[in-house]
XYZ file of N, CA, C and O in Angstrom:
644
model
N 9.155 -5.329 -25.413
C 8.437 -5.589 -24.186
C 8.699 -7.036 -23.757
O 8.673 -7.994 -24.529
N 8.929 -7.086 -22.576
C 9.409 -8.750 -22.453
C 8.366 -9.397 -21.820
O 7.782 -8.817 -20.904
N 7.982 -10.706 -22.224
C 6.912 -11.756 -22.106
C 6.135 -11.307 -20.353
O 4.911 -11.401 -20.265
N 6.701 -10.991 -19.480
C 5.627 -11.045 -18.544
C 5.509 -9.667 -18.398
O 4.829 -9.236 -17.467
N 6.184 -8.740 -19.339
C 4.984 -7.279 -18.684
C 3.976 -7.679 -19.959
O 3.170 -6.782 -19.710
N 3.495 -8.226 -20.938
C 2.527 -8.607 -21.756
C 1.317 -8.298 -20.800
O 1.285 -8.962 -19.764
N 0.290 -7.354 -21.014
C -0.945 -7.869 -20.576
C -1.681 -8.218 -21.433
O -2.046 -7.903 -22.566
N -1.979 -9.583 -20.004
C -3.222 -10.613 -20.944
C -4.414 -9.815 -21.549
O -4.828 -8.741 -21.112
N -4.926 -10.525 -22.666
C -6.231 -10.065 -22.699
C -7.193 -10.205 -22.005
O -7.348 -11.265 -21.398
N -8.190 -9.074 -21.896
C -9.183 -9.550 -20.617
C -10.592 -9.078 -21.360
O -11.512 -8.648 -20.664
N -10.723 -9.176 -22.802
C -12.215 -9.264 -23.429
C -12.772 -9.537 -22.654
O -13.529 -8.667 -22.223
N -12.779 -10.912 -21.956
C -13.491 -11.848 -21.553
C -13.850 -11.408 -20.061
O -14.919 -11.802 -19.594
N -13.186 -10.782 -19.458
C -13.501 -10.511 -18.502
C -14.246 -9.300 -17.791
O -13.665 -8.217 -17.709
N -15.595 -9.479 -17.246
C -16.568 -8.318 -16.969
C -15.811 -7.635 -15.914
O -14.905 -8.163 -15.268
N -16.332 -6.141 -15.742
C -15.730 -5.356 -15.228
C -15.847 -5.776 -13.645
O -14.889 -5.550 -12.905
N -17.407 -6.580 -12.989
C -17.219 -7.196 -11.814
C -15.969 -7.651 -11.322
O -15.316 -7.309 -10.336
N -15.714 -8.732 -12.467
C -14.406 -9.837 -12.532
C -13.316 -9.313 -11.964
O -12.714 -9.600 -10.929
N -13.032 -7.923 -13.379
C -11.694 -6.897 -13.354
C -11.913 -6.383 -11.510
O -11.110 -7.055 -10.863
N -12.471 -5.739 -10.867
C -12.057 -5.412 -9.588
C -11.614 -6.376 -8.950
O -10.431 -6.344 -8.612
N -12.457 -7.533 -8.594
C -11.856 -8.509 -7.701
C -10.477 -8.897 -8.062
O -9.531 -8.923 -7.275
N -10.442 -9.196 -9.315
C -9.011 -9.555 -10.108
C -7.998 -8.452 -9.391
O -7.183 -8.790 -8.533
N -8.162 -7.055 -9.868
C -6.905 -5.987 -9.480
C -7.313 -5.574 -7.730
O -6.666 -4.766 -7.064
N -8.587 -6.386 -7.207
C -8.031 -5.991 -5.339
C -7.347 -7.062 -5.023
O -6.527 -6.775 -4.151
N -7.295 -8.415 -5.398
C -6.802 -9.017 -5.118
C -5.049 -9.320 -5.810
O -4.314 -10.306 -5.753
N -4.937 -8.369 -6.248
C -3.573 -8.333 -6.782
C -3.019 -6.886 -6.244
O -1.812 -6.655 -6.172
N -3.995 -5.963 -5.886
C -3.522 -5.156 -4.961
C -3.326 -5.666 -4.220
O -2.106 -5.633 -4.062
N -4.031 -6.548 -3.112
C -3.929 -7.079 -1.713
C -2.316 -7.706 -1.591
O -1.676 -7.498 -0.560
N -1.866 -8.302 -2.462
C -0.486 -8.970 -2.475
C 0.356 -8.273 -2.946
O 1.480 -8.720 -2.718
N 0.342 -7.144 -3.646
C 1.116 -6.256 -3.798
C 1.681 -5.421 -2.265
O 2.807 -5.003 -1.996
N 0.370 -5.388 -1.420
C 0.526 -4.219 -0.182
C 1.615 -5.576 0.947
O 1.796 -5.349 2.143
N 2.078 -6.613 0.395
C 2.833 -7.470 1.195
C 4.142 -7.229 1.031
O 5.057 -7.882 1.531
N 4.257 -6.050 0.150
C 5.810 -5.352 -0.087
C 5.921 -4.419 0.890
O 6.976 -3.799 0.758
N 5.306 -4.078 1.769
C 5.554 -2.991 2.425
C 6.003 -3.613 4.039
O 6.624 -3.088 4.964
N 5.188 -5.362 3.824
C 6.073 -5.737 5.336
C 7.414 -6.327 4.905
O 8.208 -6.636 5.793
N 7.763 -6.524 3.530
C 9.021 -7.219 3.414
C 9.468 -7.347 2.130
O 8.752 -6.622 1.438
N 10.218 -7.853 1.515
C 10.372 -8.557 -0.047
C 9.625 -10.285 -0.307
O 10.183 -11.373 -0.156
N 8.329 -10.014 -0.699
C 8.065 -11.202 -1.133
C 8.653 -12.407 -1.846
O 8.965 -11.982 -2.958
N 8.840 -13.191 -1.799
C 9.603 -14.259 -2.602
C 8.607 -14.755 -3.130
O 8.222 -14.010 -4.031
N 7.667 -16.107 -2.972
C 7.024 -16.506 -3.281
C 5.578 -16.886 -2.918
O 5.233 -17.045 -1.747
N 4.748 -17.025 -3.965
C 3.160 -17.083 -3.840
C 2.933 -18.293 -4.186
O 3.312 -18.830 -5.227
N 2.104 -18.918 -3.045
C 1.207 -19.959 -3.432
C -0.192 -19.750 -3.761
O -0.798 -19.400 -2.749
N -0.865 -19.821 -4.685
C -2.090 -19.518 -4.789
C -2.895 -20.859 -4.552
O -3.136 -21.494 -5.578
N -3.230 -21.249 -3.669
C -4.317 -22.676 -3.237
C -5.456 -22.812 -4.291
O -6.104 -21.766 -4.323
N -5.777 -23.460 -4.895
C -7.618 -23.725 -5.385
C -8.268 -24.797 -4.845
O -7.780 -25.768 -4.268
N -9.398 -24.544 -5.078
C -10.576 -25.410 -4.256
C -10.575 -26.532 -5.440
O -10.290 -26.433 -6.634
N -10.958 -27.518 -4.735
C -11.153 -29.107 -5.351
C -11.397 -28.547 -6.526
O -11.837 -27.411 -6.345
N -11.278 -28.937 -8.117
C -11.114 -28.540 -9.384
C -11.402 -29.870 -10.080
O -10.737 -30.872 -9.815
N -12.421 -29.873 -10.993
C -12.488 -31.252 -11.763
C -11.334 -31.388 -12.796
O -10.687 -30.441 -13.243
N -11.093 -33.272 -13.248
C -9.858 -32.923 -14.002
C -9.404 -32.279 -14.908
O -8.244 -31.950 -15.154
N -10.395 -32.080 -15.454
C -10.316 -31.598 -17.356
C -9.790 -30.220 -17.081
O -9.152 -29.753 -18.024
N -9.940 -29.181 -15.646
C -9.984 -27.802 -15.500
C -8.000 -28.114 -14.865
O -7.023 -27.384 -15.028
N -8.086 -29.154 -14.324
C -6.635 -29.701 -13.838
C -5.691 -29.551 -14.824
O -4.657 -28.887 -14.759
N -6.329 -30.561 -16.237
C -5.383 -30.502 -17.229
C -5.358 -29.004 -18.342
O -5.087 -28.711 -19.507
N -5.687 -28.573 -17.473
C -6.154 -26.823 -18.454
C -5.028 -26.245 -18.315
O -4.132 -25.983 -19.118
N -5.234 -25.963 -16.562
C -4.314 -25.404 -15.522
C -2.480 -25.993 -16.045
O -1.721 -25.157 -16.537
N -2.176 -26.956 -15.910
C -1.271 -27.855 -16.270
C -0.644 -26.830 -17.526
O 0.457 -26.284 -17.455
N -1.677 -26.689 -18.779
C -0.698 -26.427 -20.114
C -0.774 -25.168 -19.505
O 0.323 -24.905 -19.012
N -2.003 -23.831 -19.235
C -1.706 -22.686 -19.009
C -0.773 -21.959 -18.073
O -0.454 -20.773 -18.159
N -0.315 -22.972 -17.021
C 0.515 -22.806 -16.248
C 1.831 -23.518 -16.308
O 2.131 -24.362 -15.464
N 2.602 -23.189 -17.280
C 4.171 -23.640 -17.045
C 5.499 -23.281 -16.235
O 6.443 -24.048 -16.050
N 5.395 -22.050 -15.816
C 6.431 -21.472 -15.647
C 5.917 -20.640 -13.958
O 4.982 -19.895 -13.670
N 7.139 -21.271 -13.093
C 7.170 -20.698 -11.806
C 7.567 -18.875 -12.382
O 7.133 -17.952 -11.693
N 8.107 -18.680 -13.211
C 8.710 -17.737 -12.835
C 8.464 -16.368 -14.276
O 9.206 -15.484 -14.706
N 7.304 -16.737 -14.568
C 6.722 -16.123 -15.294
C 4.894 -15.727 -14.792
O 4.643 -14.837 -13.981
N 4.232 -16.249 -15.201
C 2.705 -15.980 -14.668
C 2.497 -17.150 -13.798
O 1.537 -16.941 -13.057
N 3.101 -18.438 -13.590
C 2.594 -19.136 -12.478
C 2.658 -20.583 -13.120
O 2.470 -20.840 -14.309
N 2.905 -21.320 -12.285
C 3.208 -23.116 -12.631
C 2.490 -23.672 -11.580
O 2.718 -23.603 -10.372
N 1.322 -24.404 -12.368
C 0.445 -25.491 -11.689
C 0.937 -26.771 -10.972
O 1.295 -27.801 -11.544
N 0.902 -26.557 -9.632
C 1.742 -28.230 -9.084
C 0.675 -28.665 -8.232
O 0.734 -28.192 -7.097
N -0.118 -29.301 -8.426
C -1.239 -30.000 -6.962
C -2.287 -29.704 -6.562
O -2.849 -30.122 -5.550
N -2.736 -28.770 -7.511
C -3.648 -28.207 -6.606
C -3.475 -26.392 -6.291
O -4.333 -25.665 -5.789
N -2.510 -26.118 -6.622
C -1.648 -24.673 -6.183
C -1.244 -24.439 -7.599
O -1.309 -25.208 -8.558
N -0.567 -22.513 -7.481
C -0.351 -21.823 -9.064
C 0.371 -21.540 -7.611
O 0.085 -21.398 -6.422
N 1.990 -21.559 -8.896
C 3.202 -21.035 -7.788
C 3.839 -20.036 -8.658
O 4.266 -20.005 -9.812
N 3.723 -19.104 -7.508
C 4.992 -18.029 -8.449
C 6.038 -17.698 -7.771
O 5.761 -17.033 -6.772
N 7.365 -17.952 -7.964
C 8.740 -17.586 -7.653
C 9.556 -15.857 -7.922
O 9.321 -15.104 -8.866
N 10.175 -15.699 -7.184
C 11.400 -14.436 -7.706
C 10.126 -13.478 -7.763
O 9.738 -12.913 -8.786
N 9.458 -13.372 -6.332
C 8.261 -12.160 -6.951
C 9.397 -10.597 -6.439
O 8.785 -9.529 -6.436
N 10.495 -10.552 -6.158
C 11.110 -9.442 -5.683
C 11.551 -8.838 -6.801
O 12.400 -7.946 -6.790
N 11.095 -9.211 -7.648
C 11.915 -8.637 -9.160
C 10.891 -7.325 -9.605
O 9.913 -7.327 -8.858
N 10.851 -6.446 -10.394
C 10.176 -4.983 -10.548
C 9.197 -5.655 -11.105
O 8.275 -4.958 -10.681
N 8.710 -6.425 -11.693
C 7.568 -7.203 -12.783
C 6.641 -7.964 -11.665
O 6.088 -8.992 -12.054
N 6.464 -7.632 -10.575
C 5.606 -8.513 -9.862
C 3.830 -8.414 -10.110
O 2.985 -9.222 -10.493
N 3.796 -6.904 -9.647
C 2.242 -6.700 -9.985
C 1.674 -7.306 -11.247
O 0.612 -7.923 -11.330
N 2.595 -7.025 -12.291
C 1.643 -7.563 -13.611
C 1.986 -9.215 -13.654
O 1.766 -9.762 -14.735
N 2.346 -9.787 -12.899
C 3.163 -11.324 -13.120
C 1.421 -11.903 -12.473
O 0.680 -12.735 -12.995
N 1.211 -11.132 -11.250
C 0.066 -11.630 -10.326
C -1.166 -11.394 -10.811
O -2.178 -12.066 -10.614
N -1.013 -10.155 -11.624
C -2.122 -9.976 -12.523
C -2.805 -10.956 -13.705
O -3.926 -11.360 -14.012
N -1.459 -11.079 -14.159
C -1.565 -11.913 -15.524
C -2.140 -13.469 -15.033
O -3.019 -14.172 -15.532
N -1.520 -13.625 -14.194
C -1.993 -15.389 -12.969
C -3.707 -15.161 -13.200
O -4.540 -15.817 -13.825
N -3.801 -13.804 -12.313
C -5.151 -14.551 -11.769
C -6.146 -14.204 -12.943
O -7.047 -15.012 -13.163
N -6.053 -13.064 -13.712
C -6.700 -12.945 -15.281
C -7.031 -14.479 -15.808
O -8.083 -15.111 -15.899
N -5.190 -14.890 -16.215
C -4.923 -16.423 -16.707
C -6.500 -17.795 -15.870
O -7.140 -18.639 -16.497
N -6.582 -17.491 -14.564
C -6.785 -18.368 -14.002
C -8.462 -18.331 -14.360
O -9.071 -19.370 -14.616
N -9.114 -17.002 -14.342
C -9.979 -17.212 -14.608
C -10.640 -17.348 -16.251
O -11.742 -17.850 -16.472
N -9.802 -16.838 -17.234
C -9.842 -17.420 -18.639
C -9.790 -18.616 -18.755
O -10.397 -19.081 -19.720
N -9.111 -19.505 -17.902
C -9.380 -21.014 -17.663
C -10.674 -22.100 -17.239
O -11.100 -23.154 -17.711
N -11.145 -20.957 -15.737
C -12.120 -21.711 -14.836
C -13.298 -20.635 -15.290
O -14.188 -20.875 -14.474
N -13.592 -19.986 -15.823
C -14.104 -18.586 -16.249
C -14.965 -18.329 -14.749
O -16.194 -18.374 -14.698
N -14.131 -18.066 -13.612
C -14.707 -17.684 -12.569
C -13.215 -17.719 -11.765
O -12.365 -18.599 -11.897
N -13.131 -16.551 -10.917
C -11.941 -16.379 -9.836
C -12.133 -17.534 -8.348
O -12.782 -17.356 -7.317
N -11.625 -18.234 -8.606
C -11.972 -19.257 -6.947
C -10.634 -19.493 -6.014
O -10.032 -20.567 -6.022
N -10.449 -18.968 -5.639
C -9.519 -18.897 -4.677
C -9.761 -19.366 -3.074
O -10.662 -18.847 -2.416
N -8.924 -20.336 -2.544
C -9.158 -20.891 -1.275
C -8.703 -20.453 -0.784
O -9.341 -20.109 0.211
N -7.404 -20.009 -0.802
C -6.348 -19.310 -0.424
C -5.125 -19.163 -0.584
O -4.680 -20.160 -1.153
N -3.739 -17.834 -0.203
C -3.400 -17.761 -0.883
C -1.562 -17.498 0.350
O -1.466 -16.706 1.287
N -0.697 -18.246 -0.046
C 0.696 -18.617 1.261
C 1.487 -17.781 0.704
O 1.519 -17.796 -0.526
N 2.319 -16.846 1.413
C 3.650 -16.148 0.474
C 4.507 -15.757 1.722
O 4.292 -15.167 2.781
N 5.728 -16.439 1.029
C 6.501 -16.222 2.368
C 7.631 -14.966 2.047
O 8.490 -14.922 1.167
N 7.468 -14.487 2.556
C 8.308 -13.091 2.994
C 9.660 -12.587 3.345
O 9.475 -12.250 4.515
N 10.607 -12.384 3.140
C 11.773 -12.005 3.505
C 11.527 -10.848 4.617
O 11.204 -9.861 3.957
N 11.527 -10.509 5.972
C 11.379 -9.338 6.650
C 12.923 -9.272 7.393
O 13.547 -10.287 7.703
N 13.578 -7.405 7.692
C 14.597 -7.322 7.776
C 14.010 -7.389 9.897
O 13.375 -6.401 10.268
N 14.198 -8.149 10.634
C 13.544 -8.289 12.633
C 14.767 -7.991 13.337
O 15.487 -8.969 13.135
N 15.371 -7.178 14.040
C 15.734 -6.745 14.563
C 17.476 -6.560 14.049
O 18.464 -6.873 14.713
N 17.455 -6.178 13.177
C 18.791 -6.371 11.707
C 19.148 -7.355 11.342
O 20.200 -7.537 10.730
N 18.019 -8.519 11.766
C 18.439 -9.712 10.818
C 17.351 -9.968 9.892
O 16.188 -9.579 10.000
N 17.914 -10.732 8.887
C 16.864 -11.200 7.690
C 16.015 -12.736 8.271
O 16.583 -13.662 8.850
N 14.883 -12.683 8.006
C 13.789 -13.166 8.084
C 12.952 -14.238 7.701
O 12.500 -13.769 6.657
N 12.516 -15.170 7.800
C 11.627 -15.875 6.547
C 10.106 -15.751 6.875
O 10.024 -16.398 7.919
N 8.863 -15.297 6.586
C 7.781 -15.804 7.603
C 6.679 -16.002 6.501
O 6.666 -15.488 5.383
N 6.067 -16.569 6.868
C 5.121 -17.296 5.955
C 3.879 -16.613 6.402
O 3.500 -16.863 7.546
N 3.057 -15.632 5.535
C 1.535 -15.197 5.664
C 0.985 -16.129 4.785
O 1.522 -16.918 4.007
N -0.667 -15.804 5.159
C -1.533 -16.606 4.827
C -2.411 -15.049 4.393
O -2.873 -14.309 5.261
N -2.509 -14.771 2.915
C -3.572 -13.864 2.739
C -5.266 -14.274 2.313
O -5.437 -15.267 1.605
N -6.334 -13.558 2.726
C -7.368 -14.128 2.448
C -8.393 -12.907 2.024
O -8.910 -11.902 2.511
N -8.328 -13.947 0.317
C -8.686 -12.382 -1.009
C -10.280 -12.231 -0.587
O -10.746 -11.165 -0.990
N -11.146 -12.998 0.082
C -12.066 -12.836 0.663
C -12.586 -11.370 1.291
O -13.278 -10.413 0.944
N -11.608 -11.927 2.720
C -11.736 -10.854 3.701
C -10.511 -9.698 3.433
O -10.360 -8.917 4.373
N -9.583 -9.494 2.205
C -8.848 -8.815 2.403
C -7.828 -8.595 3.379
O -7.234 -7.529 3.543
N -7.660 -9.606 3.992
C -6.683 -9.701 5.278
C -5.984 -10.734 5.540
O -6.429 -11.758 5.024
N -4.502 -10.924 6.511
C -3.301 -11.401 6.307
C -3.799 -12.264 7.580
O -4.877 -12.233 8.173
N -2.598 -13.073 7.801
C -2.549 -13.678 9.017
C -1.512 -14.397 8.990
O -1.153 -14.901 7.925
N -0.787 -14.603 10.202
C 0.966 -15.030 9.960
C 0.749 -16.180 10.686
O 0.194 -16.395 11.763
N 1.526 -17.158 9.542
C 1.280 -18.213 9.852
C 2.624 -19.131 10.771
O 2.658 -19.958 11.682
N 3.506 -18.492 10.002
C 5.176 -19.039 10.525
C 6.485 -18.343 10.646
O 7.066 -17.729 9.751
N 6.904 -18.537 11.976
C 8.116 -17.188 11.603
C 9.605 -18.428 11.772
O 9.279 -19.352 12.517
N 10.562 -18.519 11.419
C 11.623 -18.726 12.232
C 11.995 -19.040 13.317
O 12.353 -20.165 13.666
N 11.919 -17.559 14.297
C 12.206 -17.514 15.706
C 11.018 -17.443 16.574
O 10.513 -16.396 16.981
N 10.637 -18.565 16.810
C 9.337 -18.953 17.662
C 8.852 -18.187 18.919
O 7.684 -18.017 19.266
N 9.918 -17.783 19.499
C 10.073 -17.207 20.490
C 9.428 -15.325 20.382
O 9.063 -14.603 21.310
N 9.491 -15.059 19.077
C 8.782 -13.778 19.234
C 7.637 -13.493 18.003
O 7.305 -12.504 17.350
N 7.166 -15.114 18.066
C 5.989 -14.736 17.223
C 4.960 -13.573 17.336
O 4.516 -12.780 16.506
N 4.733 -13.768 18.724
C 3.787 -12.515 18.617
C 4.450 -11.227 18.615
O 3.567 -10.406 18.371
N 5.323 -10.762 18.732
C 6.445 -9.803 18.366
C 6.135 -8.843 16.849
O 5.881 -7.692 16.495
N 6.432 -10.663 16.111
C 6.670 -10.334 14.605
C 5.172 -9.970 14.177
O 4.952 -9.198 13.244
N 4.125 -10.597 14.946
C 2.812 -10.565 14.590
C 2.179 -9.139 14.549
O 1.234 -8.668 13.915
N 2.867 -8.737 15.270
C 3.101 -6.955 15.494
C 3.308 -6.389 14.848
O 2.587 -5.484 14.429
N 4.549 -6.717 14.427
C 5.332 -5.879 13.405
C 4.664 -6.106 12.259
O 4.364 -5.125 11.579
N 4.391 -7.095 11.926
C 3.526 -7.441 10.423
C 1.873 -6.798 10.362
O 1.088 -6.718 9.418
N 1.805 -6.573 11.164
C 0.284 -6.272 11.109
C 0.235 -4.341 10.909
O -0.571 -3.746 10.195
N 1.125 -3.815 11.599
C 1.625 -2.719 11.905
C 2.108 -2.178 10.334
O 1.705 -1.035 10.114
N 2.669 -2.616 9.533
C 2.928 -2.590 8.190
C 1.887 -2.936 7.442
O 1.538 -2.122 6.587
N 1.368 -3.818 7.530
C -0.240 -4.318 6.849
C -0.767 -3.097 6.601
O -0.722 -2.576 5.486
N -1.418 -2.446 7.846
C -2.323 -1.931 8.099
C -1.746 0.034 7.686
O -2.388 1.058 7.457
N -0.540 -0.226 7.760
C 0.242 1.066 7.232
C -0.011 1.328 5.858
O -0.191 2.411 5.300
N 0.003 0.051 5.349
C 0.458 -0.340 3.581
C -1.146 0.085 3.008
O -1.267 0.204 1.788
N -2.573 0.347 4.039
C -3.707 0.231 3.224
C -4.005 1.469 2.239
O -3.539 2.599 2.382
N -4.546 1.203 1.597
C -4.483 2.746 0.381
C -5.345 3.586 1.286
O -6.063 3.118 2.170
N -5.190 5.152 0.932
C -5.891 6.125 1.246
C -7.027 6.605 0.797
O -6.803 7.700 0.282
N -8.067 6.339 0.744
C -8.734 7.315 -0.876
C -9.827 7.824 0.028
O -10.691 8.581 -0.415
């Protein structure tokens, strides 16, 4: 089994915890359906240091469960088949750290294929309200276009039950 399909342990974590944890790793999962994700910024709210220098050792690696730079848990190469449990393992990780999920918010910019060309656009997801919002596209000129198109997939991508 290779190091990031590992799931973390989550003793520690009450079953409250566990939903928010897996909607909010659903929620960024359903960002495959407007495009190939590349990368996640996960934002945190002001953090005292000692939780700083936590973050720091538990977070090494962009390209495994997530690397602490500033203030942010970054994860890279999320287009690879190992994503869900990479985002999982993050935010599990994050709260075995802060023993509480706090999220300010959360940037991932997108590869989308717009009118047969490839794409870059930057959403802004918010694990709150469960909902996206596009923050930056490329071609300025058809933001609200793309805002369309992204929302149109969003809202395609929501589960059924």
């Amino acid at each position: 089994m290779a190091e990031v399909e590992k799931i973390l342990p989550n003793e520690e974590i009450d079953a409250e915890t566990e939903i928010i944890v897996y909607r909010i790793t659903e929620g960024l999962q359903r960002l495959n359906s407007i495009g190939t994700v590349q990368f996640i910024q996960i934002d945190l709210p002001p953090i005292p240091e000692t939780l700083k220098e936590e973050y720091a050792k538990q977070f090494d690696s962009a390209l495994e469960d997530g690397l602490y730079v500033n203030q942010t848990i970054v994860l890279e190469q999320m287009d690879t088949g190992d994503s869900f449990m990479r985002i999982l393992n993050a935010i599990r990780k994050m709260y075995n750290v802060a023993k509480m999920v706090t999220i300010q918010e959360i940037q991932v910019v997108i590869n989308i294929d717009y009118k047969g060309e490839p794409m870059d656009i930057i959403i802004t997801y918010d694990p709150e309200e469960h909902d996206i919002s596009l923050v930056s596209v490329s071609q300025k000129e058809d933001f609200f276009k793309i805002l369309k198109y992204v929302r149109f997939f969003w809202l395609k991508s929501r589960p059924r039950i």
